[in-house]
Amino acid sequence: MASTEQSCVHPPSTLRQDFEEKRRLTWIGTLGPVAPLRVSPRSAVHPYAAIVLVLKGESRVRHAGDLVLRAGDVHLIPPGDAHGREHSDAQGLGLGFYPEALSPNAEEREARLGPLLRVRAGCHPVLRPTSVQRRRLLRWMRLMEEEQTRNERGNEEASLSLLRLVLIELERMASPEALTEPASVGLSRRALTYIETHCLEPLSLAKVARELGRSAPHVAGVVRQETGRTVGEWILECRMAEARSRLRHTDERVDIVADRVGYADVTHFIRLFRRVHGVTPAAWRRRMAPGVR
């Protein structure tokens, strides 16, 4: 009986690896002196959103300026936002999730990402909740942590429901004062926002630059410098996120999925998908089927 119970528990390292390789849509765990984020000491950029609740200590982080995070603070990091060193001087809970986890519908995803998208638009990335809000947020995050470690029926659905509660709590924390706090809106942030909104349309560096009113070389250089990725790589990332969502949530044929995410040539789409994920779209869909690990 004991061996059966043990087999239902996912090792933390496997969970994090599955998340980094996009086999899981969410990950949550301890950050800080015990288990720091694996990032460069200078800067980091990732395609998922991150929420950090500081539990103990104090940490200095660079993100839209120099930040000092203290116990009780909540740090919001939108997908693609460059930020500094890990939260290694403080202990906290870190929650990462891919936007596609929220809904297969792009408009619904955008609505639920409200607090993080406002950071992308220039709002301050740190929320300072009341004690009641902080206790509720901690409760939802701890429950998510429990759910992800057990391979029980319905645990993915439970985790996603708890993620929605986390995002609702963040909306409640975002007071009018927080929403109007000044912060600079960088060119790379505006570029990423445009890419996320228009990635399923015919899109290129030239079109992004034209919409931003800058030259293509300038936009390319700024995005590469601030995020470590090219505009083309971000377009690919956004399209692959939509493809994963459709493969997971619909029974559309692969050629239809390819067309939906901007690729008229299904062979080209399959080649790109395999390059990003290591397997074909059909194999990825089979692997993500309920009950398959």
mmCIF file with all atom_site columns, N, CA and C in Angstrom, residues 48-94:
data_model
loop_
_atom_site.group_PDB
_atom_site.id
_atom_site.type_symbol
_atom_site.label_atom_id
_atom_site.label_alt_id
_atom_site.label_comp_id
_atom_site.label_asym_id
_atom_site.label_entity_id
_atom_site.label_seq_id
_atom_site.pdbx_PDB_ins_code
_atom_site.Cartn_x
_atom_site.Cartn_y
_atom_site.Cartn_z
_atom_site.occupancy
_atom_site.B_iso_or_equiv
_atom_site.pdbx_formal_charge
_atom_site.auth_seq_id
_atom_site.auth_comp_id
_atom_site.auth_asym_id
_atom_site.auth_atom_id
_atom_site.pdbx_PDB_model_num
ATOM 1   N N  . TYR A 1 48 ? 6.635  32.294 -20.050 1.00 0.00 ? 48 TYR A N  1
ATOM 2   C CA . TYR A 1 48 ? 5.508  32.096 -19.140 1.00 0.00 ? 48 TYR A CA 1
ATOM 3   C C  . TYR A 1 48 ? 5.389  33.273 -18.180 1.00 0.00 ? 48 TYR A C  1
ATOM 4   N N  . ALA A 1 49 ? 4.219  33.408 -17.581 1.00 0.00 ? 49 ALA A N  1
ATOM 5   C CA . ALA A 1 49 ? 4.008  34.435 -16.559 1.00 0.00 ? 49 ALA A CA 1
ATOM 6   C C  . ALA A 1 49 ? 4.485  33.903 -15.211 1.00 0.00 ? 49 ALA A C  1
ATOM 7   N N  . ALA A 1 50 ? 4.938  34.802 -14.351 1.00 0.00 ? 50 ALA A N  1
ATOM 8   C CA . ALA A 1 50 ? 5.408  34.390 -13.028 1.00 0.00 ? 50 ALA A CA 1
ATOM 9   C C  . ALA A 1 50 ? 4.833  35.308 -11.955 1.00 0.00 ? 50 ALA A C  1
ATOM 10  N N  . ILE A 1 51 ? 4.479  34.694 -10.832 1.00 0.00 ? 51 ILE A N  1
ATOM 11  C CA . ILE A 1 51 ? 3.977  35.421 -9.663  1.00 0.00 ? 51 ILE A CA 1
ATOM 12  C C  . ILE A 1 51 ? 4.799  34.963 -8.471  1.00 0.00 ? 51 ILE A C  1
ATOM 13  N N  . VAL A 1 52 ? 5.397  35.893 -7.760  1.00 0.00 ? 52 VAL A N  1
ATOM 14  C CA . VAL A 1 52 ? 6.216  35.557 -6.600  1.00 0.00 ? 52 VAL A CA 1
ATOM 15  C C  . VAL A 1 52 ? 5.623  36.220 -5.363  1.00 0.00 ? 52 VAL A C  1
ATOM 16  N N  . LEU A 1 53 ? 5.273  35.414 -4.380  1.00 0.00 ? 53 LEU A N  1
ATOM 17  C CA . LEU A 1 53 ? 4.816  35.912 -3.085  1.00 0.00 ? 53 LEU A CA 1
ATOM 18  C C  . LEU A 1 53 ? 5.978  35.794 -2.109  1.00 0.00 ? 53 LEU A C  1
ATOM 19  N N  . VAL A 1 54 ? 6.491  36.927 -1.637  1.00 0.00 ? 54 VAL A N  1
ATOM 20  C CA . VAL A 1 54 ? 7.625  36.925 -0.710  1.00 0.00 ? 54 VAL A CA 1
ATOM 21  C C  . VAL A 1 54 ? 7.118  36.592 0.688   1.00 0.00 ? 54 VAL A C  1
ATOM 22  N N  . LEU A 1 55 ? 7.712  35.565 1.300   1.00 0.00 ? 55 LEU A N  1
ATOM 23  C CA . LEU A 1 55 ? 7.281  35.116 2.625   1.00 0.00 ? 55 LEU A CA 1
ATOM 24  C C  . LEU A 1 55 ? 8.193  35.613 3.739   1.00 0.00 ? 55 LEU A C  1
ATOM 25  N N  . LYS A 1 56 ? 9.508  35.631 3.475   1.00 0.00 ? 56 LYS A N  1
ATOM 26  C CA . LYS A 1 56 ? 10.473 36.050 4.491   1.00 0.00 ? 56 LYS A CA 1
ATOM 27  C C  . LYS A 1 56 ? 11.616 36.802 3.829   1.00 0.00 ? 56 LYS A C  1
ATOM 28  N N  . GLY A 1 57 ? 12.232 37.696 4.598   1.00 0.00 ? 57 GLY A N  1
ATOM 29  C CA . GLY A 1 57 ? 13.433 38.365 4.131   1.00 0.00 ? 57 GLY A CA 1
ATOM 30  C C  . GLY A 1 57 ? 13.164 39.535 3.205   1.00 0.00 ? 57 GLY A C  1
ATOM 31  N N  . GLU A 1 58 ? 14.228 39.949 2.527   1.00 0.00 ? 58 GLU A N  1
ATOM 32  C CA . GLU A 1 58 ? 14.185 41.103 1.634   1.00 0.00 ? 58 GLU A CA 1
ATOM 33  C C  . GLU A 1 58 ? 15.083 40.821 0.443   1.00 0.00 ? 58 GLU A C  1
ATOM 34  N N  . SER A 1 59 ? 14.660 41.225 -0.738  1.00 0.00 ? 59 SER A N  1
ATOM 35  C CA . SER A 1 59 ? 15.440 40.957 -1.937  1.00 0.00 ? 59 SER A CA 1
ATOM 36  C C  . SER A 1 59 ? 15.405 42.155 -2.872  1.00 0.00 ? 59 SER A C  1
ATOM 37  N N  . ARG A 1 60 ? 16.523 42.409 -3.514  1.00 0.00 ? 60 ARG A N  1
ATOM 38  C CA . ARG A 1 60 ? 16.606 43.477 -4.516  1.00 0.00 ? 60 ARG A CA 1
ATOM 39  C C  . ARG A 1 60 ? 16.604 42.839 -5.898  1.00 0.00 ? 60 ARG A C  1
ATOM 40  N N  . VAL A 1 61 ? 15.685 43.287 -6.729  1.00 0.00 ? 61 VAL A N  1
ATOM 41  C CA . VAL A 1 61 ? 15.514 42.724 -8.070  1.00 0.00 ? 61 VAL A CA 1
ATOM 42  C C  . VAL A 1 61 ? 15.376 43.871 -9.064  1.00 0.00 ? 61 VAL A C  1
ATOM 43  N N  . ARG A 1 62 ? 15.947 43.698 -10.240 1.00 0.00 ? 62 ARG A N  1
ATOM 44  C CA . ARG A 1 62 ? 15.776 44.705 -11.287 1.00 0.00 ? 62 ARG A CA 1
ATOM 45  C C  . ARG A 1 62 ? 14.667 44.256 -12.232 1.00 0.00 ? 62 ARG A C  1
ATOM 46  N N  . HIS A 1 63 ? 13.620 45.073 -12.306 1.00 0.00 ? 63 HIS A N  1
ATOM 47  C CA . HIS A 1 63 ? 12.494 44.806 -13.209 1.00 0.00 ? 63 HIS A CA 1
ATOM 48  C C  . HIS A 1 63 ? 11.745 46.118 -13.382 1.00 0.00 ? 63 HIS A C  1
ATOM 49  N N  . ALA A 1 64 ? 11.846 46.714 -14.545 1.00 0.00 ? 64 ALA A N  1
ATOM 50  C CA . ALA A 1 64 ? 11.283 48.051 -14.774 1.00 0.00 ? 64 ALA A CA 1
ATOM 51  C C  . ALA A 1 64 ? 11.832 49.025 -13.732 1.00 0.00 ? 64 ALA A C  1
ATOM 52  N N  . GLY A 1 65 ? 13.133 48.934 -13.481 1.00 0.00 ? 65 GLY A N  1
ATOM 53  C CA . GLY A 1 65 ? 13.769 49.731 -12.438 1.00 0.00 ? 65 GLY A CA 1
ATOM 54  C C  . GLY A 1 65 ? 14.248 48.834 -11.310 1.00 0.00 ? 65 GLY A C  1
ATOM 55  N N  . ASP A 1 66 ? 14.828 49.421 -10.293 1.00 0.00 ? 66 ASP A N  1
ATOM 56  C CA . ASP A 1 66 ? 15.318 48.661 -9.141  1.00 0.00 ? 66 ASP A CA 1
ATOM 57  C C  . ASP A 1 66 ? 14.202 48.507 -8.118  1.00 0.00 ? 66 ASP A C  1
ATOM 58  N N  . LEU A 1 67 ? 13.923 47.265 -7.743  1.00 0.00 ? 67 LEU A N  1
ATOM 59  C CA . LEU A 1 67 ? 12.855 46.969 -6.792  1.00 0.00 ? 67 LEU A CA 1
ATOM 60  C C  . LEU A 1 67 ? 13.436 46.417 -5.502  1.00 0.00 ? 67 LEU A C  1
ATOM 61  N N  . VAL A 1 68 ? 12.797 46.736 -4.395  1.00 0.00 ? 68 VAL A N  1
ATOM 62  C CA . VAL A 1 68 ? 13.105 46.112 -3.110  1.00 0.00 ? 68 VAL A CA 1
ATOM 63  C C  . VAL A 1 68 ? 11.856 45.354 -2.683  1.00 0.00 ? 68 VAL A C  1
ATOM 64  N N  . LEU A 1 69 ? 11.967 44.037 -2.610  1.00 0.00 ? 69 LEU A N  1
ATOM 65  C CA . LEU A 1 69 ? 10.835 43.192 -2.246  1.00 0.00 ? 69 LEU A CA 1
ATOM 66  C C  . LEU A 1 69 ? 10.960 42.760 -0.799  1.00 0.00 ? 69 LEU A C  1
ATOM 67  N N  . ARG A 1 70 ? 9.878  42.936 -0.052  1.00 0.00 ? 70 ARG A N  1
ATOM 68  C CA . ARG A 1 70 ? 9.860  42.568 1.366   1.00 0.00 ? 70 ARG A CA 1
ATOM 69  C C  . ARG A 1 70 ? 8.757  41.555 1.624   1.00 0.00 ? 70 ARG A C  1
ATOM 70  N N  . ALA A 1 71 ? 8.799  40.945 2.791   1.00 0.00 ? 71 ALA A N  1
ATOM 71  C CA . ALA A 1 71 ? 7.800  39.939 3.158   1.00 0.00 ? 71 ALA A CA 1
ATOM 72  C C  . ALA A 1 71 ? 6.393  40.493 2.960   1.00 0.00 ? 71 ALA A C  1
ATOM 73  N N  . GLY A 1 72 ? 5.560  39.733 2.260   1.00 0.00 ? 72 GLY A N  1
ATOM 74  C CA . GLY A 1 72 ? 4.194  40.157 1.983   1.00 0.00 ? 72 GLY A CA 1
ATOM 75  C C  . GLY A 1 72 ? 4.005  40.742 0.602   1.00 0.00 ? 72 GLY A C  1
ATOM 76  N N  . ASP A 1 73 ? 5.094  41.153 -0.059  1.00 0.00 ? 73 ASP A N  1
ATOM 77  C CA . ASP A 1 73 ? 4.985  41.722 -1.405  1.00 0.00 ? 73 ASP A CA 1
ATOM 78  C C  . ASP A 1 73 ? 4.694  40.627 -2.437  1.00 0.00 ? 73 ASP A C  1
ATOM 79  N N  . VAL A 1 74 ? 4.045  41.034 -3.515  1.00 0.00 ? 74 VAL A N  1
ATOM 80  C CA . VAL A 1 74 ? 3.756  40.129 -4.629  1.00 0.00 ? 74 VAL A CA 1
ATOM 81  C C  . VAL A 1 74 ? 4.380  40.722 -5.891  1.00 0.00 ? 74 VAL A C  1
ATOM 82  N N  . HIS A 1 75 ? 5.284  39.985 -6.497  1.00 0.00 ? 75 HIS A N  1
ATOM 83  C CA . HIS A 1 75 ? 5.995  40.438 -7.696  1.00 0.00 ? 75 HIS A CA 1
ATOM 84  C C  . HIS A 1 75 ? 5.365  39.781 -8.919  1.00 0.00 ? 75 HIS A C  1
ATOM 85  N N  . LEU A 1 76 ? 4.915  40.588 -9.876  1.00 0.00 ? 76 LEU A N  1
ATOM 86  C CA . LEU A 1 76 ? 4.280  40.099 -11.097 1.00 0.00 ? 76 LEU A CA 1
ATOM 87  C C  . LEU A 1 76 ? 5.237  40.242 -12.279 1.00 0.00 ? 76 LEU A C  1
ATOM 88  N N  . ILE A 1 77 ? 5.471  39.156 -12.997 1.00 0.00 ? 77 ILE A N  1
ATOM 89  C CA . ILE A 1 77 ? 6.374  39.172 -14.150 1.00 0.00 ? 77 ILE A CA 1
ATOM 90  C C  . ILE A 1 77 ? 5.623  38.633 -15.364 1.00 0.00 ? 77 ILE A C  1
ATOM 91  N N  . PRO A 1 78 ? 5.223  39.504 -16.296 1.00 0.00 ? 78 PRO A N  1
ATOM 92  C CA . PRO A 1 78 ? 4.517  39.039 -17.495 1.00 0.00 ? 78 PRO A CA 1
ATOM 93  C C  . PRO A 1 78 ? 5.438  38.217 -18.396 1.00 0.00 ? 78 PRO A C  1
ATOM 94  N N  . PRO A 1 79 ? 4.876  37.403 -19.282 1.00 0.00 ? 79 PRO A N  1
ATOM 95  C CA . PRO A 1 79 ? 5.708  36.675 -20.244 1.00 0.00 ? 79 PRO A CA 1
ATOM 96  C C  . PRO A 1 79 ? 6.542  37.646 -21.077 1.00 0.00 ? 79 PRO A C  1
ATOM 97  N N  . GLY A 1 80 ? 7.825  37.335 -21.222 1.00 0.00 ? 80 GLY A N  1
ATOM 98  C CA . GLY A 1 80 ? 8.692  38.144 -22.067 1.00 0.00 ? 80 GLY A CA 1
ATOM 99  C C  . GLY A 1 80 ? 9.284  39.369 -21.418 1.00 0.00 ? 80 GLY A C  1
ATOM 100 N N  . ASP A 1 81 ? 8.939  39.650 -20.154 1.00 0.00 ? 81 ASP A N  1
ATOM 101 C CA . ASP A 1 81 ? 9.489  40.822 -19.470 1.00 0.00 ? 81 ASP A CA 1
ATOM 102 C C  . ASP A 1 81 ? 10.874 40.495 -18.912 1.00 0.00 ? 81 ASP A C  1
ATOM 103 N N  . ALA A 1 82 ? 11.877 41.264 -19.324 1.00 0.00 ? 82 ALA A N  1
ATOM 104 C CA . ALA A 1 82 ? 13.223 41.055 -18.797 1.00 0.00 ? 82 ALA A CA 1
ATOM 105 C C  . ALA A 1 82 ? 13.276 41.488 -17.342 1.00 0.00 ? 82 ALA A C  1
ATOM 106 N N  . HIS A 1 83 ? 13.902 40.671 -16.510 1.00 0.00 ? 83 HIS A N  1
ATOM 107 C CA . HIS A 1 83 ? 14.045 41.011 -15.097 1.00 0.00 ? 83 HIS A CA 1
ATOM 108 C C  . HIS A 1 83 ? 15.396 40.519 -14.604 1.00 0.00 ? 83 HIS A C  1
ATOM 109 N N  . GLY A 1 84 ? 15.799 41.026 -13.461 1.00 0.00 ? 84 GLY A N  1
ATOM 110 C CA . GLY A 1 84 ? 17.141 40.777 -12.972 1.00 0.00 ? 84 GLY A CA 1
ATOM 111 C C  . GLY A 1 84 ? 17.300 39.483 -12.211 1.00 0.00 ? 84 GLY A C  1
ATOM 112 N N  . ARG A 1 85 ? 18.250 39.488 -11.325 1.00 0.00 ? 85 ARG A N  1
ATOM 113 C CA . ARG A 1 85 ? 18.668 38.292 -10.598 1.00 0.00 ? 85 ARG A CA 1
ATOM 114 C C  . ARG A 1 85 ? 17.516 37.637 -9.857  1.00 0.00 ? 85 ARG A C  1
ATOM 115 N N  . GLU A 1 86 ? 17.728 36.365 -9.487  1.00 0.00 ? 86 GLU A N  1
ATOM 116 C CA . GLU A 1 86 ? 16.703 35.607 -8.789  1.00 0.00 ? 86 GLU A CA 1
ATOM 117 C C  . GLU A 1 86 ? 16.433 36.172 -7.403  1.00 0.00 ? 86 GLU A C  1
ATOM 118 N N  . HIS A 1 87 ? 15.324 35.750 -6.815  1.00 0.00 ? 87 HIS A N  1
ATOM 119 C CA . HIS A 1 87 ? 14.932 36.210 -5.482  1.00 0.00 ? 87 HIS A CA 1
ATOM 120 C C  . HIS A 1 87 ? 15.684 35.390 -4.420  1.00 0.00 ? 87 HIS A C  1
ATOM 121 N N  . SER A 1 88 ? 17.012 35.412 -4.463  1.00 0.00 ? 88 SER A N  1
ATOM 122 C CA . SER A 1 88 ? 17.784 34.510 -3.613  1.00 0.00 ? 88 SER A CA 1
ATOM 123 C C  . SER A 1 88 ? 18.021 35.052 -2.209  1.00 0.00 ? 88 SER A C  1
ATOM 124 N N  . ASP A 1 89 ? 17.749 36.328 -1.979  1.00 0.00 ? 89 ASP A N  1
ATOM 125 C CA . ASP A 1 89 ? 17.957 36.892 -0.645  1.00 0.00 ? 89 ASP A CA 1
ATOM 126 C C  . ASP A 1 89 ? 16.702 36.795 0.212   1.00 0.00 ? 89 ASP A C  1
ATOM 127 N N  . ALA A 1 90 ? 15.632 36.293 -0.363  1.00 0.00 ? 90 ALA A N  1
ATOM 128 C CA . ALA A 1 90 ? 14.378 36.165 0.369   1.00 0.00 ? 90 ALA A CA 1
ATOM 129 C C  . ALA A 1 90 ? 13.774 34.805 0.057   1.00 0.00 ? 90 ALA A C  1
ATOM 130 N N  . GLN A 1 91 ? 12.866 34.387 0.911   1.00 0.00 ? 91 GLN A N  1
ATOM 131 C CA . GLN A 1 91 ? 12.168 33.128 0.670   1.00 0.00 ? 91 GLN A CA 1
ATOM 132 C C  . GLN A 1 91 ? 10.747 33.432 0.237   1.00 0.00 ? 91 GLN A C  1
ATOM 133 N N  . GLY A 1 92 ? 10.267 32.686 -0.749  1.00 0.00 ? 92 GLY A N  1
ATOM 134 C CA . GLY A 1 92 ? 8.915  32.934 -1.215  1.00 0.00 ? 92 GLY A CA 1
ATOM 135 C C  . GLY A 1 92 ? 8.366  31.763 -1.991  1.00 0.00 ? 92 GLY A C  1
ATOM 136 N N  . LEU A 1 93 ? 7.139  31.928 -2.440  1.00 0.00 ? 93 LEU A N  1
ATOM 137 C CA . LEU A 1 93 ? 6.503  30.948 -3.316  1.00 0.00 ? 93 LEU A CA 1
ATOM 138 C C  . LEU A 1 93 ? 6.473  31.516 -4.722  1.00 0.00 ? 93 LEU A C  1
ATOM 139 N N  . GLY A 1 94 ? 6.960  30.756 -5.670  1.00 0.00 ? 94 GLY A N  1
ATOM 140 C CA . GLY A 1 94 ? 6.936  31.183 -7.059  1.00 0.00 ? 94 GLY A CA 1
ATOM 141 C C  . GLY A 1 94 ? 5.943  30.349 -7.852  1.00 0.00 ? 94 GLY A C  1
#
